[in-house]
PDB file of C-alpha atoms and ligand atoms in Angstrom:
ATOM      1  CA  UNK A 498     128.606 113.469  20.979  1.00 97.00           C
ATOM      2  CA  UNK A 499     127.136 111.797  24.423  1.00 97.00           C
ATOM      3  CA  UNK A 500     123.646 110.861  23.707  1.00 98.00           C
ATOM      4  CA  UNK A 501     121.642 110.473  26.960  1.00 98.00           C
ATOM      5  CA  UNK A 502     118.062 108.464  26.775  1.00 98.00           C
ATOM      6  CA  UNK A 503     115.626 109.460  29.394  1.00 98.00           C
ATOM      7  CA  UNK A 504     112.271 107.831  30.317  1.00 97.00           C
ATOM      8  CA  UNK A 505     109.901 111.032  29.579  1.00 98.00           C
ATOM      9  CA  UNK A 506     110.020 114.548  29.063  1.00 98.00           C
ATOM     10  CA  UNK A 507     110.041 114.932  33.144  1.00 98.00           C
ATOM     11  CA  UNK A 508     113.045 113.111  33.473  1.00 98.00           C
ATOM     12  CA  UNK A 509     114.953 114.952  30.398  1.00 98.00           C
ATOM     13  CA  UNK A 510     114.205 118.156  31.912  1.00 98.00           C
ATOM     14  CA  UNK A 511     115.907 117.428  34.952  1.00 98.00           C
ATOM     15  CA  UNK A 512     118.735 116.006  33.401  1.00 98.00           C
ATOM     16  CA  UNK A 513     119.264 119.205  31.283  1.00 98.00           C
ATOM     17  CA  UNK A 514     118.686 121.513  34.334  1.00 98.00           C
ATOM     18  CA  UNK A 515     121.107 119.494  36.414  1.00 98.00           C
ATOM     19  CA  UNK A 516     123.997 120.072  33.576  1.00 98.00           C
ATOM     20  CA  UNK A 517     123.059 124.061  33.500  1.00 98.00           C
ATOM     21  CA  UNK A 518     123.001 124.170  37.385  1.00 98.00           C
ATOM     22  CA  UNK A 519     126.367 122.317  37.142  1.00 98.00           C
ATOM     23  CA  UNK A 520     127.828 124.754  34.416  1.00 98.00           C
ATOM     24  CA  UNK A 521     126.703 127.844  36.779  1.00 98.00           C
ATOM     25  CA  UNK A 522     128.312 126.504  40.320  1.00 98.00           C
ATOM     26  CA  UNK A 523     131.973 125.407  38.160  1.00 98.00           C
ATOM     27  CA  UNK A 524     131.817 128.759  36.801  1.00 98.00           C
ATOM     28  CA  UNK A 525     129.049 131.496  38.293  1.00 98.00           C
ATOM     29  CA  UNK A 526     129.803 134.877  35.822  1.00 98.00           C
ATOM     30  CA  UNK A 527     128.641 131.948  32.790  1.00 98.00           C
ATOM     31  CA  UNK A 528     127.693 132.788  29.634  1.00 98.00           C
ATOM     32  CA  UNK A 529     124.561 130.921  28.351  1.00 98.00           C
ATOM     33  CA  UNK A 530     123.015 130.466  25.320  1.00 98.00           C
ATOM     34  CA  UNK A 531     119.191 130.055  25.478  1.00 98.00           C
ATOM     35  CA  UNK A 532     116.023 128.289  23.628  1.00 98.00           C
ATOM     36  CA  UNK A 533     112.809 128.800  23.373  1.00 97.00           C
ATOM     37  CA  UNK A 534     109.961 126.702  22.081  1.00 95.00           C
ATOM     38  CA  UNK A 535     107.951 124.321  24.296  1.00 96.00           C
ATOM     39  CA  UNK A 536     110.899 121.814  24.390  1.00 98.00           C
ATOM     40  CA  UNK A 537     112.680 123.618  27.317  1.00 98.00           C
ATOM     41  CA  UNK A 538     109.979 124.772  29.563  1.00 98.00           C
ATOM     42  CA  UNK A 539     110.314 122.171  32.248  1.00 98.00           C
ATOM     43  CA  UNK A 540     114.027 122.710  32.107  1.00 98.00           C
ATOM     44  CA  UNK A 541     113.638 126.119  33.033  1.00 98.00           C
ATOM     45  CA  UNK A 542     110.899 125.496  35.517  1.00 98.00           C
ATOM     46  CA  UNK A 543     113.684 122.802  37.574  1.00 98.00           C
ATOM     47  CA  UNK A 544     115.774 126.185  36.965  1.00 98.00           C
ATOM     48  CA  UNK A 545     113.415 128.517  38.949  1.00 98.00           C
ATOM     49  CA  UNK A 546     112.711 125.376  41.800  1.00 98.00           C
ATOM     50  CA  UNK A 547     116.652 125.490  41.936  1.00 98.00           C
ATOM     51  CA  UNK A 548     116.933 129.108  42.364  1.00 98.00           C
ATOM     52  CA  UNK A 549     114.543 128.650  44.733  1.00 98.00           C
ATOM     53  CA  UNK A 550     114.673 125.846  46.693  1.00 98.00           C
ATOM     54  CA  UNK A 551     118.730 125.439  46.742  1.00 98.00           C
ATOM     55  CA  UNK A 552     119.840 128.885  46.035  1.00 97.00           C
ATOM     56  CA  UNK A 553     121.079 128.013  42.998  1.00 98.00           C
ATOM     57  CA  UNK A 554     122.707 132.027  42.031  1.00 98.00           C
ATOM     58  CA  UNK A 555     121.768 133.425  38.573  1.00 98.00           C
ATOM     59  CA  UNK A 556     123.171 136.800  39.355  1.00 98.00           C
ATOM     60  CA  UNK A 557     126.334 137.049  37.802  1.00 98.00           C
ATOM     61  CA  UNK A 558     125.092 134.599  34.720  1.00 98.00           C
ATOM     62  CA  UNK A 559     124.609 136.629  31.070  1.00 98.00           C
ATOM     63  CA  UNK A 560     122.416 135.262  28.787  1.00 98.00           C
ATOM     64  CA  UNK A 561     122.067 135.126  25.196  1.00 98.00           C
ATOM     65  CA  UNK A 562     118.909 133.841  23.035  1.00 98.00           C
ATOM     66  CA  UNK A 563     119.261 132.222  19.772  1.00 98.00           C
ATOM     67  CA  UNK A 564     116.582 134.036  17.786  1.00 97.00           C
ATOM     68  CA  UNK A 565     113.512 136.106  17.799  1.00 97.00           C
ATOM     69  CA  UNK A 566     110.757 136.879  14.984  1.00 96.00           C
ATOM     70  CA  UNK A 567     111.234 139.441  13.101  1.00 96.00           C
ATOM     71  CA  UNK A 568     108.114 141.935  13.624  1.00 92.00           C
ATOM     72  CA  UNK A 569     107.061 141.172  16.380  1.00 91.00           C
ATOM     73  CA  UNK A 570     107.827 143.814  19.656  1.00 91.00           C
ATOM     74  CA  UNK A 571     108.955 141.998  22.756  1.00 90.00           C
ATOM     75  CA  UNK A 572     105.342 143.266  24.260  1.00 90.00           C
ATOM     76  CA  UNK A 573     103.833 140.665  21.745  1.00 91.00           C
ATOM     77  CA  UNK A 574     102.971 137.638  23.677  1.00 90.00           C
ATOM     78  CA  UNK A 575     104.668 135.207  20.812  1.00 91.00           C
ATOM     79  CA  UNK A 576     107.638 136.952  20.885  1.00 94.00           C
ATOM     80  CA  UNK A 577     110.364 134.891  22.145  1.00 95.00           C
ATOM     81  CA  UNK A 578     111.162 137.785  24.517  1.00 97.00           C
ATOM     82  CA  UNK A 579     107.995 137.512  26.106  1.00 96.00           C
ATOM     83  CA  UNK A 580     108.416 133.851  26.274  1.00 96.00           C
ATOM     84  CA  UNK A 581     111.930 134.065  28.300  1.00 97.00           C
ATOM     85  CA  UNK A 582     110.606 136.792  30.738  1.00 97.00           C
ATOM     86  CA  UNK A 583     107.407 134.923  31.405  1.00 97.00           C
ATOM     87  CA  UNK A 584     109.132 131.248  31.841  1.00 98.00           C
ATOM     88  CA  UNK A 585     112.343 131.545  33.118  1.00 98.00           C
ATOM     89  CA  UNK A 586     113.846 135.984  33.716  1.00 98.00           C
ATOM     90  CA  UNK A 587     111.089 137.128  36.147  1.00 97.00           C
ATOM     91  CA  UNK A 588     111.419 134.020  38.742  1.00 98.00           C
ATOM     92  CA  UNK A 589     115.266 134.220  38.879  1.00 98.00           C
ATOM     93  CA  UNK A 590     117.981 136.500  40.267  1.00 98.00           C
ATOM     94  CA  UNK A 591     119.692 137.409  37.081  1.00 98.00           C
ATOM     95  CA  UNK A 592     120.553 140.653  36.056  1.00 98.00           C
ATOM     96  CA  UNK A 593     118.739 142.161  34.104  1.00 96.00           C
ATOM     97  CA  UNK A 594     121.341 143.989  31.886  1.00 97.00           C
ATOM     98  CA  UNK A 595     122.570 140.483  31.417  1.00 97.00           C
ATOM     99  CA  UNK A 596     120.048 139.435  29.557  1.00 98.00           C
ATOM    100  CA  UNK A 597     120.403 139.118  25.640  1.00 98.00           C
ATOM    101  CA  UNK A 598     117.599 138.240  23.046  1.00 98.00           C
ATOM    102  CA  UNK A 599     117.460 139.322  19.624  1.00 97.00           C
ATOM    103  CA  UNK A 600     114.875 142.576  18.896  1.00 96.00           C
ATOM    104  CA  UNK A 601     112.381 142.034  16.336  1.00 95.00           C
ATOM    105  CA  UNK A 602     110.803 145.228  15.983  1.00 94.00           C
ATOM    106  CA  UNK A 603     114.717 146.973  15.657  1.00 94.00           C
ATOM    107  CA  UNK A 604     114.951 149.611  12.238  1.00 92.00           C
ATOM    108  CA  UNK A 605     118.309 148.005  10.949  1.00 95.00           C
ATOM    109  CA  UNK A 606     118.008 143.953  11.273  1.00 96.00           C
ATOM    110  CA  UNK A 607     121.537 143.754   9.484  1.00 96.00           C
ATOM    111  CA  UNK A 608     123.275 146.257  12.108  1.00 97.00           C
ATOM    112  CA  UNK A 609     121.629 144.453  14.953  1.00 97.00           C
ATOM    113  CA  UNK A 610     122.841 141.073  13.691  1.00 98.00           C
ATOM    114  CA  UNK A 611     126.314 142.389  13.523  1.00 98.00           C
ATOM    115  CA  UNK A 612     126.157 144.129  17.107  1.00 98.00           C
ATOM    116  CA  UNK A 613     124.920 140.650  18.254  1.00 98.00           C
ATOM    117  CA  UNK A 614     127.595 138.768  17.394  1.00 98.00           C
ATOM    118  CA  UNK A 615     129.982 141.463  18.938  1.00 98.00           C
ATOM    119  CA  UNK A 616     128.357 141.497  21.558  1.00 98.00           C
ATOM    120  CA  UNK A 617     128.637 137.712  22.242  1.00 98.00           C
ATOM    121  CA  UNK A 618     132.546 137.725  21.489  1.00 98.00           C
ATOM    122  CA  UNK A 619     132.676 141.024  23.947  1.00 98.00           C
ATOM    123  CA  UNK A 620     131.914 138.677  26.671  1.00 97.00           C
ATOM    124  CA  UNK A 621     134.076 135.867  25.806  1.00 98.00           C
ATOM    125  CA  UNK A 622     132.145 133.442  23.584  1.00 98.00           C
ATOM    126  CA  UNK A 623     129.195 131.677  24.960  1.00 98.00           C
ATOM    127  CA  UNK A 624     130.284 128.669  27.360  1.00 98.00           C
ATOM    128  CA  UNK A 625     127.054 126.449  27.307  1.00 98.00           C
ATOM    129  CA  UNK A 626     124.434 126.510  24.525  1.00 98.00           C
ATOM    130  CA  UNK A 627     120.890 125.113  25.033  1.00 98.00           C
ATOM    131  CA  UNK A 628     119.210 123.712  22.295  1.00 98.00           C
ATOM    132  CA  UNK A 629     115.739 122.375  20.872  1.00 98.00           C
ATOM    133  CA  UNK A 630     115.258 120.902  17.500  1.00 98.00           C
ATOM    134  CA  UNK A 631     112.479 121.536  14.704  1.00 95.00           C
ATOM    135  CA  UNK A 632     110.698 118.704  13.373  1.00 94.00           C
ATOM    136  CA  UNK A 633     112.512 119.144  10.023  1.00 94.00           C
ATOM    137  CA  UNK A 634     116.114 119.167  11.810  1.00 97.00           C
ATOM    138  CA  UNK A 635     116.856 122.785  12.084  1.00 97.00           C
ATOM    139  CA  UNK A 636     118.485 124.651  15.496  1.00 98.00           C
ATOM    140  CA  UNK A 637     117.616 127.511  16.398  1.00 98.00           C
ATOM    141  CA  UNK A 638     115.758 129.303  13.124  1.00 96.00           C
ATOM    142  CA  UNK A 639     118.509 127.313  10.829  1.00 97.00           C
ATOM    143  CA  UNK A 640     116.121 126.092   8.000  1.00 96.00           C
ATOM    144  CA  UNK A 641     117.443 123.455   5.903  1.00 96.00           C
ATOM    145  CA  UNK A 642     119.542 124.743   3.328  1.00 97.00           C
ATOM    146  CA  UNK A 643     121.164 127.482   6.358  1.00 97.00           C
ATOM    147  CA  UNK A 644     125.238 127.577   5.229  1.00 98.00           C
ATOM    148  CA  UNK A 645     126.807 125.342   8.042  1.00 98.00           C
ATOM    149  CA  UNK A 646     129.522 128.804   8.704  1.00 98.00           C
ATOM    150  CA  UNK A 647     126.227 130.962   9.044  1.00 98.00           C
ATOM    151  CA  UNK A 648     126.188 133.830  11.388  1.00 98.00           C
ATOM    152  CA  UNK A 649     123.566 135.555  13.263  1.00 98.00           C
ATOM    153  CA  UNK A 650     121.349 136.983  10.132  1.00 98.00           C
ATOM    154  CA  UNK A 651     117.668 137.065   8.977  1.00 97.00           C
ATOM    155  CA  UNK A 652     116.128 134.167   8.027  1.00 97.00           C
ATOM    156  CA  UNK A 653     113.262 133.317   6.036  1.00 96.00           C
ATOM    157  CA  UNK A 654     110.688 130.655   7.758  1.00 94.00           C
ATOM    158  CA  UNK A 655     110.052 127.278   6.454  1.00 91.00           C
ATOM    159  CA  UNK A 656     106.713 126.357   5.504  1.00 91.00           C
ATOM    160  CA  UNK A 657     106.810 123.613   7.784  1.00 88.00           C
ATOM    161  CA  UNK A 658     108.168 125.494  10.631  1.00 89.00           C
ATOM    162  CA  UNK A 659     105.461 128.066   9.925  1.00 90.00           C
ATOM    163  CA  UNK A 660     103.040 125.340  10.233  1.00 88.00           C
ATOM    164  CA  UNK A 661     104.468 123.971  13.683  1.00 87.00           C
ATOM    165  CA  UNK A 662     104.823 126.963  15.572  1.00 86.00           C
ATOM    166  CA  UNK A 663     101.181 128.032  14.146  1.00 84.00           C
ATOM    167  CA  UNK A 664      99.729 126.070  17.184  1.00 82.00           C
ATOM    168  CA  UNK A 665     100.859 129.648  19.501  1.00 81.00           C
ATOM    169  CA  UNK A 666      99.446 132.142  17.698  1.00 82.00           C
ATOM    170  CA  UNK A 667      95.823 132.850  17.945  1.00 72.00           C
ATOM    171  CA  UNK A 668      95.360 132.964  14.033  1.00 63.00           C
ATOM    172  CA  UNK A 669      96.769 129.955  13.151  1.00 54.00           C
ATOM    173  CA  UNK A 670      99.140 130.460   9.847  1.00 57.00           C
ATOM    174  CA  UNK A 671      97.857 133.803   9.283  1.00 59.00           C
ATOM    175  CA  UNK A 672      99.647 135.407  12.263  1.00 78.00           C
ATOM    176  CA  UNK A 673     102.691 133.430  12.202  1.00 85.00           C
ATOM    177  CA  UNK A 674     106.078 135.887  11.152  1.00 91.00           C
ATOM    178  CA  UNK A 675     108.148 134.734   7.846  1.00 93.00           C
ATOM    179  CA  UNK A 676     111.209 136.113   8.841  1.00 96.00           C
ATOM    180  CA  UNK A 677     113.100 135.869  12.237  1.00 97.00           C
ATOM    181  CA  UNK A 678     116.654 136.985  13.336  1.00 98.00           C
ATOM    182  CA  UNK A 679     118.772 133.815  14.247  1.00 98.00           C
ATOM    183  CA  UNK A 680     122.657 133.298  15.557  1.00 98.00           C
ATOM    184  CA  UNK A 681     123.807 131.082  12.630  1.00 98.00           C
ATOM    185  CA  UNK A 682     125.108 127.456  12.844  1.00 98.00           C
ATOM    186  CA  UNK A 683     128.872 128.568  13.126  1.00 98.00           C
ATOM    187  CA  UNK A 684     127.888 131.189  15.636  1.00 98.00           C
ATOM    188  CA  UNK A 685     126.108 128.280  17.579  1.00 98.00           C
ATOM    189  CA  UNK A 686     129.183 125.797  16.850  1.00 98.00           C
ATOM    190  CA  UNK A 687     131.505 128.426  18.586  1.00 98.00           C
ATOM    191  CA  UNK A 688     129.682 127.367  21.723  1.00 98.00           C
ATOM    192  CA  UNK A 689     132.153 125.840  24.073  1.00 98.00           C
ATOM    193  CA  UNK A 690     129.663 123.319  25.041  1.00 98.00           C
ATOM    194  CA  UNK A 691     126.183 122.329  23.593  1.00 98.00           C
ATOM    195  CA  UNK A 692     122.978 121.007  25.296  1.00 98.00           C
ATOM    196  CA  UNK A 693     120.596 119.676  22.765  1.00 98.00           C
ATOM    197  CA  UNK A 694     117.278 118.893  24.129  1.00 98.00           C
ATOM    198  CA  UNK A 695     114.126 116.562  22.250  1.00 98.00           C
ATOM    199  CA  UNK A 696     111.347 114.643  23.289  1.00 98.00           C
ATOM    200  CA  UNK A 697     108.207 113.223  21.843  1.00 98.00           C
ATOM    201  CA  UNK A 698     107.611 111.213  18.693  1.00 98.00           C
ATOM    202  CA  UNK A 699     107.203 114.078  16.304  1.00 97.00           C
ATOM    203  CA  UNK A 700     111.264 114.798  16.664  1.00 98.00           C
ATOM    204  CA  UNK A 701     112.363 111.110  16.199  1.00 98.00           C
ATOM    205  CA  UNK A 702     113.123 111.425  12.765  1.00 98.00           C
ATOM    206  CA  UNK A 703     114.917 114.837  13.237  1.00 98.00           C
ATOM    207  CA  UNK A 704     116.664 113.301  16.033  1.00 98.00           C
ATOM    208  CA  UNK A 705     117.858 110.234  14.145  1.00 98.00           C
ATOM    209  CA  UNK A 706     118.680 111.861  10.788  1.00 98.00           C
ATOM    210  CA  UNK A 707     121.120 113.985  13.115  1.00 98.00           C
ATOM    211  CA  UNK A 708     122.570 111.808  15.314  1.00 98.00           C
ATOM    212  CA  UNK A 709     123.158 109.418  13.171  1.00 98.00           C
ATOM    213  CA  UNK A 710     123.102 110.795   9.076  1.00 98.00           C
ATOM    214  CA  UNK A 711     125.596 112.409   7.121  1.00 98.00           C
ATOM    215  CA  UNK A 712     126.681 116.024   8.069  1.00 98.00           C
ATOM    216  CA  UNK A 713     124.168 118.037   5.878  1.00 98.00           C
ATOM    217  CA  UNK A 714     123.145 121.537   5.527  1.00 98.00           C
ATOM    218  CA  UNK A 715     119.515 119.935   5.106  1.00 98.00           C
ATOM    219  CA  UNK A 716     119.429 118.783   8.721  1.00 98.00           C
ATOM    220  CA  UNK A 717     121.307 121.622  10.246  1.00 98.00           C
ATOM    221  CA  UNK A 718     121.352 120.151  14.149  1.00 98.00           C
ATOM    222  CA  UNK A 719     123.489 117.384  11.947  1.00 98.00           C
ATOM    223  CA  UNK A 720     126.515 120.166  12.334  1.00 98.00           C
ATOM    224  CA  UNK A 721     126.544 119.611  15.712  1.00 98.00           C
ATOM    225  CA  UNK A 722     128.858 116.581  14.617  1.00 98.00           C
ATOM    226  CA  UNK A 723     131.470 119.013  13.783  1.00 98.00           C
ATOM    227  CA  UNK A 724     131.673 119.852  17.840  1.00 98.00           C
ATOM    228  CA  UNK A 725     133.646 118.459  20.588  1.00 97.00           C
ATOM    229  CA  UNK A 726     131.841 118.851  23.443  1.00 98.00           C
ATOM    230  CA  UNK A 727     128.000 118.295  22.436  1.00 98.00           C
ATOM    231  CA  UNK A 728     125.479 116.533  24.676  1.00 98.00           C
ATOM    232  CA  UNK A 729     122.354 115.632  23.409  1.00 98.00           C
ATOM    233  CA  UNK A 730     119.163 114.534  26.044  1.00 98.00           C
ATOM    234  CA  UNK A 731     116.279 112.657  24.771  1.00 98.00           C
ATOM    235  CA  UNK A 732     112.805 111.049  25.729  1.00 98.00           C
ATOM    236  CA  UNK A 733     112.613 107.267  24.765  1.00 98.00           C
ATOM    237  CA  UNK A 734     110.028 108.976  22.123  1.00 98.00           C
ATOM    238  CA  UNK A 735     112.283 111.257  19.783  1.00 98.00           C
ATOM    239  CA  UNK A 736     115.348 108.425  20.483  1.00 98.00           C
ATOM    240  CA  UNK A 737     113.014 105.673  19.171  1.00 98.00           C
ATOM    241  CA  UNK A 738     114.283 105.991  15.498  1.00 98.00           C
ATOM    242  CA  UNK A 739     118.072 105.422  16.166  1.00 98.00           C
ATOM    243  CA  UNK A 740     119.871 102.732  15.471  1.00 98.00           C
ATOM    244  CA  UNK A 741     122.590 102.759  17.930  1.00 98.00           C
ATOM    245  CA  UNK A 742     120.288 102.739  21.612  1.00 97.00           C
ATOM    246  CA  UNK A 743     122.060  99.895  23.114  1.00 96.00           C
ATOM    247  CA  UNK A 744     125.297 101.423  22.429  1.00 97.00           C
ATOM    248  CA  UNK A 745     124.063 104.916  24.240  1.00 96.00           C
ATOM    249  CA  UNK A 746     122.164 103.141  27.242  1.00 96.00           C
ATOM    250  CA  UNK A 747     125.678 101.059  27.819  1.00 95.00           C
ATOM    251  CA  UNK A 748     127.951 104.304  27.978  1.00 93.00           C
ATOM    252  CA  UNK A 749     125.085 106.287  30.450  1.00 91.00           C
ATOM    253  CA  UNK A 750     125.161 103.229  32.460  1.00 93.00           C
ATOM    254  CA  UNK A 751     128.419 102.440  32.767  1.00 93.00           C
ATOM    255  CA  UNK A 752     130.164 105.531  32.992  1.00 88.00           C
ATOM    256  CA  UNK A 753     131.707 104.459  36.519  1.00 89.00           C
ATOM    257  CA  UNK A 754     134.020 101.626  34.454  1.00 91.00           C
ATOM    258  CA  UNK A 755     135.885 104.329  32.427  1.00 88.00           C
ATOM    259  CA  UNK A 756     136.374 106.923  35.154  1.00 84.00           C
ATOM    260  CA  UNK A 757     139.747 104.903  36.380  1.00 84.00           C
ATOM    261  CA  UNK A 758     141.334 105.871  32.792  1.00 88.00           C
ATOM    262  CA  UNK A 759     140.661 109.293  32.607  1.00 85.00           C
ATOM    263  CA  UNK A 760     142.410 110.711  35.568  1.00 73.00           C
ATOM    264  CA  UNK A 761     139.871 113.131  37.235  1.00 60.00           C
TER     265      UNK A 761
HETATM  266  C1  GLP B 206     111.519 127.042  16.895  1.00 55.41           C
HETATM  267  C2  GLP B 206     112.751 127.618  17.592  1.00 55.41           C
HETATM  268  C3  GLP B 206     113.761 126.532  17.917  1.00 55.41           C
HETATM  269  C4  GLP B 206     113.079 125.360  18.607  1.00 55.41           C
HETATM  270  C5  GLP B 206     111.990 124.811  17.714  1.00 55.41           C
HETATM  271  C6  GLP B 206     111.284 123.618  18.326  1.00 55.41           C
HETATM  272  O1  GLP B 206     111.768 126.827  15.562  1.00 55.41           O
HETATM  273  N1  GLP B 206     113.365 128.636  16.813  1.00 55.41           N
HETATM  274  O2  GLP B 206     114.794 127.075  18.725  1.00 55.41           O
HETATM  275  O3  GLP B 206     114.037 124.366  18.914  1.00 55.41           O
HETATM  276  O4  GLP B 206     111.045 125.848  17.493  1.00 55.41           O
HETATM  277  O5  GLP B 206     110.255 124.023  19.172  1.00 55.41           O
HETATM  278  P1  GLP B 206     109.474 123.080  20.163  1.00 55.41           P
HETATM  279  O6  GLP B 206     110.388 122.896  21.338  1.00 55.41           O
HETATM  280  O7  GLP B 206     108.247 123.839  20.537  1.00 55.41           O
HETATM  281  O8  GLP B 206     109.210 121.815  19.449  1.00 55.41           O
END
């Protein structure tokens, strides 16, 4: 796991849209795996300036989301489909048939999870992941407890997730769903690569539980241990509880002394 300590949220933004804009010119028909949540908003706005300003080409990209609420239409303005169009679909050139996101308002949740995952292997497994983190350690809507082989399912909402996300809704708790549809931990861990994004105060426990703790369903961004190729970007805020921040800064800084070894 390559932990990478930025100064502010600004600077981990760029940082994460640099390694997606880097992912998309290696390889341009990518297959990405998308967030939502506040976390990756300025990510996908250095995204849209790319696409714009440097012609960065989204056209031949598919996309997959991690979860959705379960109830709510992708009309609704919560809805995390609303949230992808609105901050990242409508200001690039993707295509739109490329686009994946998990329906809440579908008849048969258990069918849809199953077509999902198809649908994912169908198109060769998804080559870079983008992550946030909850405040109590789960990825995507993996609430502590989530089996560490889960697949994409329905999931019932923690009461402190509830309680975080109640800042969108206009209702406070009232409005907030209980259940969502979510790829599972081992559908996320089949991810050849993994971008986990977290910034501010409010994530440095999260942050340092799963960095640095045991491997525990609990914390289920602590699986991410299990993965070879995992990349983690953080604020000085949410990496102020780890223990190991010399050892990280040392490695970003000095990645020029090891390049002689490695043969690219
Ligand atoms: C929700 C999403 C997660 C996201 C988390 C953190 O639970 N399902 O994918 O990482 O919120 O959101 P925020 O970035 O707003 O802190």
């Amino acid at each position: 796991m390559e932990v990478i300590i930025t100064r502010d949220y600004n600077e981990m933004s760029l940082k994460a849209a640099a390694i997606i804009a880097e992912q998309i010119k290696k390889k341009p028909d990518t297959v990405l795996g998308l967030a939502t949540g506040s976390t990756p908003i300025g990510t996908y706005k250095e995204l849209i300036r790319l696409h714009k300003e440097e012609g960065l080409d989204f056209s031949k990209v598919t996309t997959f989301n991690l979860d959705e609420y379960l109830g709510l239409s992708s009309l609704h303005k919560e809805s995390y489909n609303y949230f992808m169009w609105k901050n990242l679909f409508k200001h690039i050139n993707i295509n739109h048939e490329n686009v994946y996101i998990p329906k809440g308002d579908v008849q048969d949740a258990e069918d849809f999870c199953h077509w999902y995952e198809e649908k994912i292997k169908e198109f060769g497994g998804i080559d870079l992941q983008l992550l946030g983190i909850g405040s109590d350690g789960h990825i995507a809507f993996n609430e502590p407890g989530s089996s560490l082989m889960s697949r994409t399912r329905v999931k019932t909402l923690d009461e402190q997730t509830i309680r975080d996300n109640s800042r969108f809704f206009r209702k406070e708790e009232e409005e907030v769903p209980r259940f969502a549809i979510t790829m599972g931990v081992g559908t996320i861990l089949e991810a050849k690569k993994i971008l986990l994004i977290a910034n501010g105060v409010n994530k440095a426990d999260a942050c340092a539980k799963f960095i640095e703790g045991p491997v525990t369903s609990q914390i289920t961004a602590s699986a991410l241990q299990l993965h070879q190729h995992v990349t983690v970007v953080l604020d000085e805020e949410a990496a102020s509880k780890l223990k190991r921040i010399g050892y990280y800064n040392w490695v970003r800084d000095n990645k020029h002394l090891v390049q002689k070894y490695l043969g690219r």
